[in-house]
Amino acid sequence: MPKVSDEHVAERREHILRAATTCFARSGIHRATVDDICAEAGISKGAIYGYIKSKDDVVAALQVEAVQADAALVRRTTRQTDSARGLEETLRAAFGALNDPAATEGLRVEVMLATESLLSQRLADAQTLDLELWTDALELVVKDLRRTASHLAGQDPRSVALALTAAIQGAAKMKAAMPELDTASIAGALAWLRTARALTPAS
């Protein structure tokens, strides 16, 4: 019997994960079954277990994918020599990415995974990693920016980074609930607030 290549296994597993994402987005993680995933992927129930161990395996794999996608986004948008532009680009890319129609299903599932992480240590660890990823990256940019931005004087970079991470995560949940929301506009609003002039009382 010919050996199945690692590339083929990876492609089939990715196909199954995409089918699972569609099923979870449509029916919810708990209601969607392995049979549903098989039907969506066009694969027999007997064959699917050659690529996954269980539905829990699929859920965990999707959580890992979400973290990896965020890691790639952070790397792309923080490679700026100018710290101010680095923060702006990071926020605009983060909020703008939520508007991608191709990401709609994945976004719904990511919000579901966040809820599931309250009951699963395995998912909770991945969720924590994702939050730390954003916060650590934003903290570095804020630390650099603070040297030249007077409005950040005295501000704790970690606290600012946590606030921005919370805004990104909150926007993702809002987008999942309200697909028509333009999340890119949130980045602009944050830039306005970030100057601190908007929060300074008129004399």
PDB file of C-alpha atoms in Angstrom:
ATOM      1  CA  MET A   1       0.000   0.000   0.000  1.00  0.00           C
ATOM      2  CA  PRO A   2       1.563   3.344  -1.029  1.00  0.00           C
ATOM      3  CA  LYS A   3       2.540   5.668   1.791  1.00  0.00           C
ATOM      4  CA  VAL A   4       0.415   8.792   2.037  1.00  0.00           C
ATOM      5  CA  SER A   5       2.604  11.892   1.926  1.00  0.00           C
ATOM      6  CA  ASP A   6       2.753  14.336   4.822  1.00  0.00           C
ATOM      7  CA  GLU A   7       1.624  17.050   2.408  1.00  0.00           C
ATOM      8  CA  HIS A   8      -1.499  15.081   1.508  1.00  0.00           C
ATOM      9  CA  VAL A   9      -2.312  14.483   5.190  1.00  0.00           C
ATOM     10  CA  ALA A  10      -1.871  18.201   5.930  1.00  0.00           C
ATOM     11  CA  GLU A  11      -4.111  19.178   3.011  1.00  0.00           C
ATOM     12  CA  ARG A  12      -6.858  16.760   4.035  1.00  0.00           C
ATOM     13  CA  ARG A  13      -6.687  17.874   7.651  1.00  0.00           C
ATOM     14  CA  GLU A  14      -6.912  21.524   6.587  1.00  0.00           C
ATOM     15  CA  HIS A  15      -9.928  20.659   4.413  1.00  0.00           C
ATOM     16  CA  ILE A  16     -11.603  19.025   7.413  1.00  0.00           C
ATOM     17  CA  LEU A  17     -10.866  22.023   9.639  1.00  0.00           C
ATOM     18  CA  ARG A  18     -12.424  24.376   7.095  1.00  0.00           C
ATOM     19  CA  ALA A  19     -15.512  22.164   6.935  1.00  0.00           C
ATOM     20  CA  ALA A  20     -15.653  22.125  10.734  1.00  0.00           C
ATOM     21  CA  THR A  21     -15.420  25.923  10.829  1.00  0.00           C
ATOM     22  CA  THR A  22     -18.443  26.155   8.525  1.00  0.00           C
ATOM     23  CA  CYS A  23     -20.397  23.672  10.642  1.00  0.00           C
ATOM     24  CA  PHE A  24     -19.501  25.348  13.934  1.00  0.00           C
ATOM     25  CA  ALA A  25     -20.317  28.822  12.596  1.00  0.00           C
ATOM     26  CA  ARG A  26     -23.680  27.569  11.340  1.00  0.00           C
ATOM     27  CA  SER A  27     -24.790  25.334  14.220  1.00  0.00           C
ATOM     28  CA  GLY A  28     -22.485  26.005  17.163  1.00  0.00           C
ATOM     29  CA  ILE A  29     -19.670  23.877  18.504  1.00  0.00           C
ATOM     30  CA  HIS A  30     -21.873  21.645  20.647  1.00  0.00           C
ATOM     31  CA  ARG A  31     -24.676  21.102  18.141  1.00  0.00           C
ATOM     32  CA  ALA A  32     -22.423  20.349  15.173  1.00  0.00           C
ATOM     33  CA  THR A  33     -21.489  16.663  15.007  1.00  0.00           C
ATOM     34  CA  VAL A  34     -18.698  14.680  13.393  1.00  0.00           C
ATOM     35  CA  ASP A  35     -21.324  13.470  10.907  1.00  0.00           C
ATOM     36  CA  ASP A  36     -22.050  17.109  10.003  1.00  0.00           C
ATOM     37  CA  ILE A  37     -18.350  17.771   9.483  1.00  0.00           C
ATOM     38  CA  CYS A  38     -18.030  14.656   7.319  1.00  0.00           C
ATOM     39  CA  ALA A  39     -20.980  15.741   5.163  1.00  0.00           C
ATOM     40  CA  GLU A  40     -19.576  19.262   4.768  1.00  0.00           C
ATOM     41  CA  ALA A  41     -16.112  17.928   3.909  1.00  0.00           C
ATOM     42  CA  GLY A  42     -17.435  15.206   1.589  1.00  0.00           C
ATOM     43  CA  ILE A  43     -15.593  12.483   3.452  1.00  0.00           C
ATOM     44  CA  SER A  44     -16.797   9.272   5.099  1.00  0.00           C
ATOM     45  CA  LYS A  45     -16.930   8.956   8.879  1.00  0.00           C
ATOM     46  CA  GLY A  46     -14.530   6.043   8.687  1.00  0.00           C
ATOM     47  CA  ALA A  47     -12.013   8.038   6.671  1.00  0.00           C
ATOM     48  CA  ILE A  48     -12.128  11.209   8.754  1.00  0.00           C
ATOM     49  CA  TYR A  49     -10.506   9.517  11.748  1.00  0.00           C
ATOM     50  CA  GLY A  50      -7.388   9.034   9.683  1.00  0.00           C
ATOM     51  CA  TYR A  51      -6.858  12.770  10.010  1.00  0.00           C
ATOM     52  CA  ILE A  52      -8.449  13.726  13.349  1.00  0.00           C
ATOM     53  CA  LYS A  53      -8.909  11.928  16.655  1.00  0.00           C
ATOM     54  CA  SER A  54     -12.201  13.489  17.717  1.00  0.00           C
ATOM     55  CA  LYS A  55     -14.291  16.641  17.575  1.00  0.00           C
ATOM     56  CA  ASP A  56     -12.304  17.895  20.565  1.00  0.00           C
ATOM     57  CA  ASP A  57      -9.187  17.485  18.426  1.00  0.00           C
ATOM     58  CA  VAL A  58     -10.792  19.714  15.783  1.00  0.00           C
ATOM     59  CA  VAL A  59     -11.777  22.351  18.349  1.00  0.00           C
ATOM     60  CA  ALA A  60      -8.244  22.445  19.775  1.00  0.00           C
ATOM     61  CA  ALA A  61      -6.733  22.666  16.275  1.00  0.00           C
ATOM     62  CA  LEU A  62      -8.958  25.628  15.412  1.00  0.00           C
ATOM     63  CA  GLN A  63      -7.863  27.384  18.593  1.00  0.00           C
ATOM     64  CA  VAL A  64      -4.213  26.860  17.656  1.00  0.00           C
ATOM     65  CA  GLU A  65      -4.947  28.249  14.178  1.00  0.00           C
ATOM     66  CA  ALA A  66      -6.504  31.363  15.708  1.00  0.00           C
ATOM     67  CA  VAL A  67      -3.398  31.986  17.816  1.00  0.00           C
ATOM     68  CA  GLN A  68      -1.107  31.425  14.833  1.00  0.00           C
ATOM     69  CA  ALA A  69      -3.143  33.846  12.703  1.00  0.00           C
ATOM     70  CA  ASP A  70      -2.901  36.518  15.390  1.00  0.00           C
ATOM     71  CA  ALA A  71       0.832  35.898  15.727  1.00  0.00           C
ATOM     72  CA  ALA A  72       1.286  36.434  11.988  1.00  0.00           C
ATOM     73  CA  LEU A  73      -0.793  39.622  12.098  1.00  0.00           C
ATOM     74  CA  VAL A  74       1.233  40.993  14.996  1.00  0.00           C
ATOM     75  CA  ARG A  75       4.513  40.220  13.227  1.00  0.00           C
ATOM     76  CA  ARG A  76       3.361  41.914  10.017  1.00  0.00           C
ATOM     77  CA  THR A  77       2.113  45.063  11.661  1.00  0.00           C
ATOM     78  CA  THR A  78       4.773  45.737  14.273  1.00  0.00           C
ATOM     79  CA  ARG A  79       7.718  45.708  11.880  1.00  0.00           C
ATOM     80  CA  GLN A  80       7.833  49.472  11.786  1.00  0.00           C
ATOM     81  CA  THR A  81      10.883  51.618  12.464  1.00  0.00           C
ATOM     82  CA  ASP A  82       8.680  54.505  13.523  1.00  0.00           C
ATOM     83  CA  SER A  83       6.941  53.594  16.778  1.00  0.00           C
ATOM     84  CA  ALA A  84       3.957  55.906  16.290  1.00  0.00           C
ATOM     85  CA  ARG A  85       3.270  54.477  12.860  1.00  0.00           C
ATOM     86  CA  GLY A  86       3.847  51.022  14.301  1.00  0.00           C
ATOM     87  CA  LEU A  87       1.018  51.419  16.787  1.00  0.00           C
ATOM     88  CA  GLU A  88      -1.287  52.999  14.221  1.00  0.00           C
ATOM     89  CA  GLU A  89      -0.607  50.264  11.680  1.00  0.00           C
ATOM     90  CA  THR A  90      -1.041  47.510  14.252  1.00  0.00           C
ATOM     91  CA  LEU A  91      -4.416  48.830  15.361  1.00  0.00           C
ATOM     92  CA  ARG A  92      -5.659  49.556  11.845  1.00  0.00           C
ATOM     93  CA  ALA A  93      -4.594  46.106  10.653  1.00  0.00           C
ATOM     94  CA  ALA A  94      -6.121  44.387  13.676  1.00  0.00           C
ATOM     95  CA  PHE A  95      -9.495  46.110  13.411  1.00  0.00           C
ATOM     96  CA  GLY A  96      -9.457  46.120   9.612  1.00  0.00           C
ATOM     97  CA  ALA A  97      -8.848  42.366   9.483  1.00  0.00           C
ATOM     98  CA  LEU A  98     -12.156  41.834  11.253  1.00  0.00           C
ATOM     99  CA  ASN A  99     -13.948  43.349   8.237  1.00  0.00           C
ATOM    100  CA  ASP A 100     -12.663  40.669   5.850  1.00  0.00           C
ATOM    101  CA  PRO A 101     -15.752  38.769   4.573  1.00  0.00           C
ATOM    102  CA  ALA A 102     -13.621  35.640   4.221  1.00  0.00           C
ATOM    103  CA  ALA A 103     -12.992  35.726   7.968  1.00  0.00           C
ATOM    104  CA  THR A 104     -16.660  35.894   9.012  1.00  0.00           C
ATOM    105  CA  GLU A 105     -17.092  32.201   9.794  1.00  0.00           C
ATOM    106  CA  GLY A 106     -13.754  31.977  11.560  1.00  0.00           C
ATOM    107  CA  LEU A 107     -14.568  35.030  13.654  1.00  0.00           C
ATOM    108  CA  ARG A 108     -17.849  33.509  14.852  1.00  0.00           C
ATOM    109  CA  VAL A 109     -16.019  30.334  15.807  1.00  0.00           C
ATOM    110  CA  GLU A 110     -13.251  32.259  17.583  1.00  0.00           C
ATOM    111  CA  VAL A 111     -15.874  33.921  19.786  1.00  0.00           C
ATOM    112  CA  MET A 112     -17.363  30.499  20.541  1.00  0.00           C
ATOM    113  CA  LEU A 113     -13.905  29.174  21.383  1.00  0.00           C
ATOM    114  CA  ALA A 114     -13.404  32.010  23.864  1.00  0.00           C
ATOM    115  CA  THR A 115     -16.535  30.856  25.686  1.00  0.00           C
ATOM    116  CA  GLU A 116     -15.470  27.220  25.543  1.00  0.00           C
ATOM    117  CA  SER A 117     -12.136  28.147  27.108  1.00  0.00           C
ATOM    118  CA  LEU A 118     -13.982  28.796  30.377  1.00  0.00           C
ATOM    119  CA  LEU A 119     -14.612  25.049  30.591  1.00  0.00           C
ATOM    120  CA  SER A 120     -11.440  23.662  29.028  1.00  0.00           C
ATOM    121  CA  GLN A 121      -7.943  24.204  30.411  1.00  0.00           C
ATOM    122  CA  ARG A 122      -6.475  23.247  27.040  1.00  0.00           C
ATOM    123  CA  LEU A 123      -8.408  26.011  25.300  1.00  0.00           C
ATOM    124  CA  ALA A 124      -7.884  28.422  28.195  1.00  0.00           C
ATOM    125  CA  ASP A 125      -4.114  28.063  27.855  1.00  0.00           C
ATOM    126  CA  ALA A 126      -4.330  28.893  24.147  1.00  0.00           C
ATOM    127  CA  GLN A 127      -6.618  31.853  24.846  1.00  0.00           C
ATOM    128  CA  THR A 128      -4.155  33.163  27.423  1.00  0.00           C
ATOM    129  CA  LEU A 129      -1.315  32.779  24.929  1.00  0.00           C
ATOM    130  CA  ASP A 130      -3.294  34.771  22.363  1.00  0.00           C
ATOM    131  CA  LEU A 131      -4.008  37.597  24.810  1.00  0.00           C
ATOM    132  CA  GLU A 132      -0.385  37.698  25.957  1.00  0.00           C
ATOM    133  CA  LEU A 133       0.761  37.754  22.343  1.00  0.00           C
ATOM    134  CA  TRP A 134      -1.191  40.935  21.608  1.00  0.00           C
ATOM    135  CA  THR A 135      -0.402  42.569  24.935  1.00  0.00           C
ATOM    136  CA  ASP A 136       3.346  41.872  24.788  1.00  0.00           C
ATOM    137  CA  ALA A 137       3.620  43.210  21.239  1.00  0.00           C
ATOM    138  CA  LEU A 138       1.593  46.330  21.963  1.00  0.00           C
ATOM    139  CA  GLU A 139       3.495  46.970  25.184  1.00  0.00           C
ATOM    140  CA  LEU A 140       6.793  47.088  23.298  1.00  0.00           C
ATOM    141  CA  VAL A 141       5.394  49.584  20.810  1.00  0.00           C
ATOM    142  CA  VAL A 142       3.878  51.733  23.567  1.00  0.00           C
ATOM    143  CA  LYS A 143       7.191  51.744  25.479  1.00  0.00           C
ATOM    144  CA  ASP A 144       8.979  52.976  22.380  1.00  0.00           C
ATOM    145  CA  LEU A 145       6.275  55.503  21.571  1.00  0.00           C
ATOM    146  CA  ARG A 146       6.278  56.907  25.113  1.00  0.00           C
ATOM    147  CA  ARG A 147       9.746  58.363  24.561  1.00  0.00           C
ATOM    148  CA  THR A 148       8.379  60.870  22.049  1.00  0.00           C
ATOM    149  CA  ALA A 149       4.692  61.129  22.954  1.00  0.00           C
ATOM    150  CA  SER A 150       4.078  63.562  25.793  1.00  0.00           C
ATOM    151  CA  HIS A 151       0.486  62.402  26.261  1.00  0.00           C
ATOM    152  CA  LEU A 152       1.786  58.978  27.313  1.00  0.00           C
ATOM    153  CA  ALA A 153       4.120  60.372  29.963  1.00  0.00           C
ATOM    154  CA  GLY A 154       3.440  58.668  33.273  1.00  0.00           C
ATOM    155  CA  GLN A 155       1.281  55.980  31.672  1.00  0.00           C
ATOM    156  CA  ASP A 156       2.081  52.335  32.397  1.00  0.00           C
ATOM    157  CA  PRO A 157       2.812  50.700  29.000  1.00  0.00           C
ATOM    158  CA  ARG A 158       1.413  47.368  30.174  1.00  0.00           C
ATOM    159  CA  SER A 159      -1.872  48.949  31.190  1.00  0.00           C
ATOM    160  CA  VAL A 160      -2.155  50.777  27.871  1.00  0.00           C
ATOM    161  CA  ALA A 161      -1.378  47.543  26.001  1.00  0.00           C
ATOM    162  CA  LEU A 162      -3.971  45.637  28.014  1.00  0.00           C
ATOM    163  CA  ALA A 163      -6.575  48.286  27.231  1.00  0.00           C
ATOM    164  CA  LEU A 164      -5.810  48.090  23.499  1.00  0.00           C
ATOM    165  CA  THR A 165      -5.889  44.278  23.587  1.00  0.00           C
ATOM    166  CA  ALA A 166      -9.262  44.417  25.319  1.00  0.00           C
ATOM    167  CA  ALA A 167     -10.502  46.768  22.598  1.00  0.00           C
ATOM    168  CA  ILE A 168      -9.388  44.370  19.847  1.00  0.00           C
ATOM    169  CA  GLN A 169     -10.981  41.378  21.553  1.00  0.00           C
ATOM    170  CA  GLY A 170     -14.159  43.326  22.242  1.00  0.00           C
ATOM    171  CA  ALA A 171     -14.392  44.467  18.635  1.00  0.00           C
ATOM    172  CA  ALA A 172     -14.115  40.849  17.484  1.00  0.00           C
ATOM    173  CA  LYS A 173     -17.091  39.879  19.637  1.00  0.00           C
ATOM    174  CA  MET A 174     -19.090  42.871  18.423  1.00  0.00           C
ATOM    175  CA  LYS A 175     -18.313  42.027  14.788  1.00  0.00           C
ATOM    176  CA  ALA A 176     -19.455  38.433  15.316  1.00  0.00           C
ATOM    177  CA  ALA A 177     -22.762  39.700  16.720  1.00  0.00           C
ATOM    178  CA  MET A 178     -23.137  42.588  14.244  1.00  0.00           C
ATOM    179  CA  PRO A 179     -21.602  41.612  10.865  1.00  0.00           C
ATOM    180  CA  GLU A 180     -22.489  45.018   9.412  1.00  0.00           C
ATOM    181  CA  LEU A 181     -20.235  46.813  11.917  1.00  0.00           C
ATOM    182  CA  ASP A 182     -17.293  48.644  10.333  1.00  0.00           C
ATOM    183  CA  THR A 183     -14.528  47.753  12.767  1.00  0.00           C
ATOM    184  CA  ALA A 184     -11.944  49.770  10.828  1.00  0.00           C
ATOM    185  CA  SER A 185     -13.617  52.930  12.135  1.00  0.00           C
ATOM    186  CA  ILE A 186     -12.800  51.830  15.687  1.00  0.00           C
ATOM    187  CA  ALA A 187      -9.099  52.156  14.959  1.00  0.00           C
ATOM    188  CA  GLY A 188      -9.643  55.740  13.867  1.00  0.00           C
ATOM    189  CA  ALA A 189     -11.601  56.494  17.024  1.00  0.00           C
ATOM    190  CA  LEU A 190      -8.834  55.014  19.177  1.00  0.00           C
ATOM    191  CA  ALA A 191      -6.243  57.120  17.361  1.00  0.00           C
ATOM    192  CA  TRP A 192      -8.328  60.194  18.178  1.00  0.00           C
ATOM    193  CA  LEU A 193      -8.614  59.214  21.837  1.00  0.00           C
ATOM    194  CA  ARG A 194      -4.947  58.242  22.010  1.00  0.00           C
ATOM    195  CA  THR A 195      -3.841  61.845  21.429  1.00  0.00           C
ATOM    196  CA  ALA A 196      -5.402  62.671  24.816  1.00  0.00           C
ATOM    197  CA  ARG A 197      -6.443  66.038  23.386  1.00  0.00           C
ATOM    198  CA  ALA A 198      -9.932  64.602  22.973  1.00  0.00           C
ATOM    199  CA  LEU A 199     -10.002  63.909  26.707  1.00  0.00           C
ATOM    200  CA  THR A 200      -8.656  67.292  27.779  1.00  0.00           C
ATOM    201  CA  PRO A 201     -11.367  69.613  29.132  1.00  0.00           C
ATOM    202  CA  ALA A 202     -11.698  72.894  27.309  1.00  0.00           C
ATOM    203  CA  SER A 203     -10.149  75.787  29.232  1.00  0.00           C
TER     204      SER A 203
END
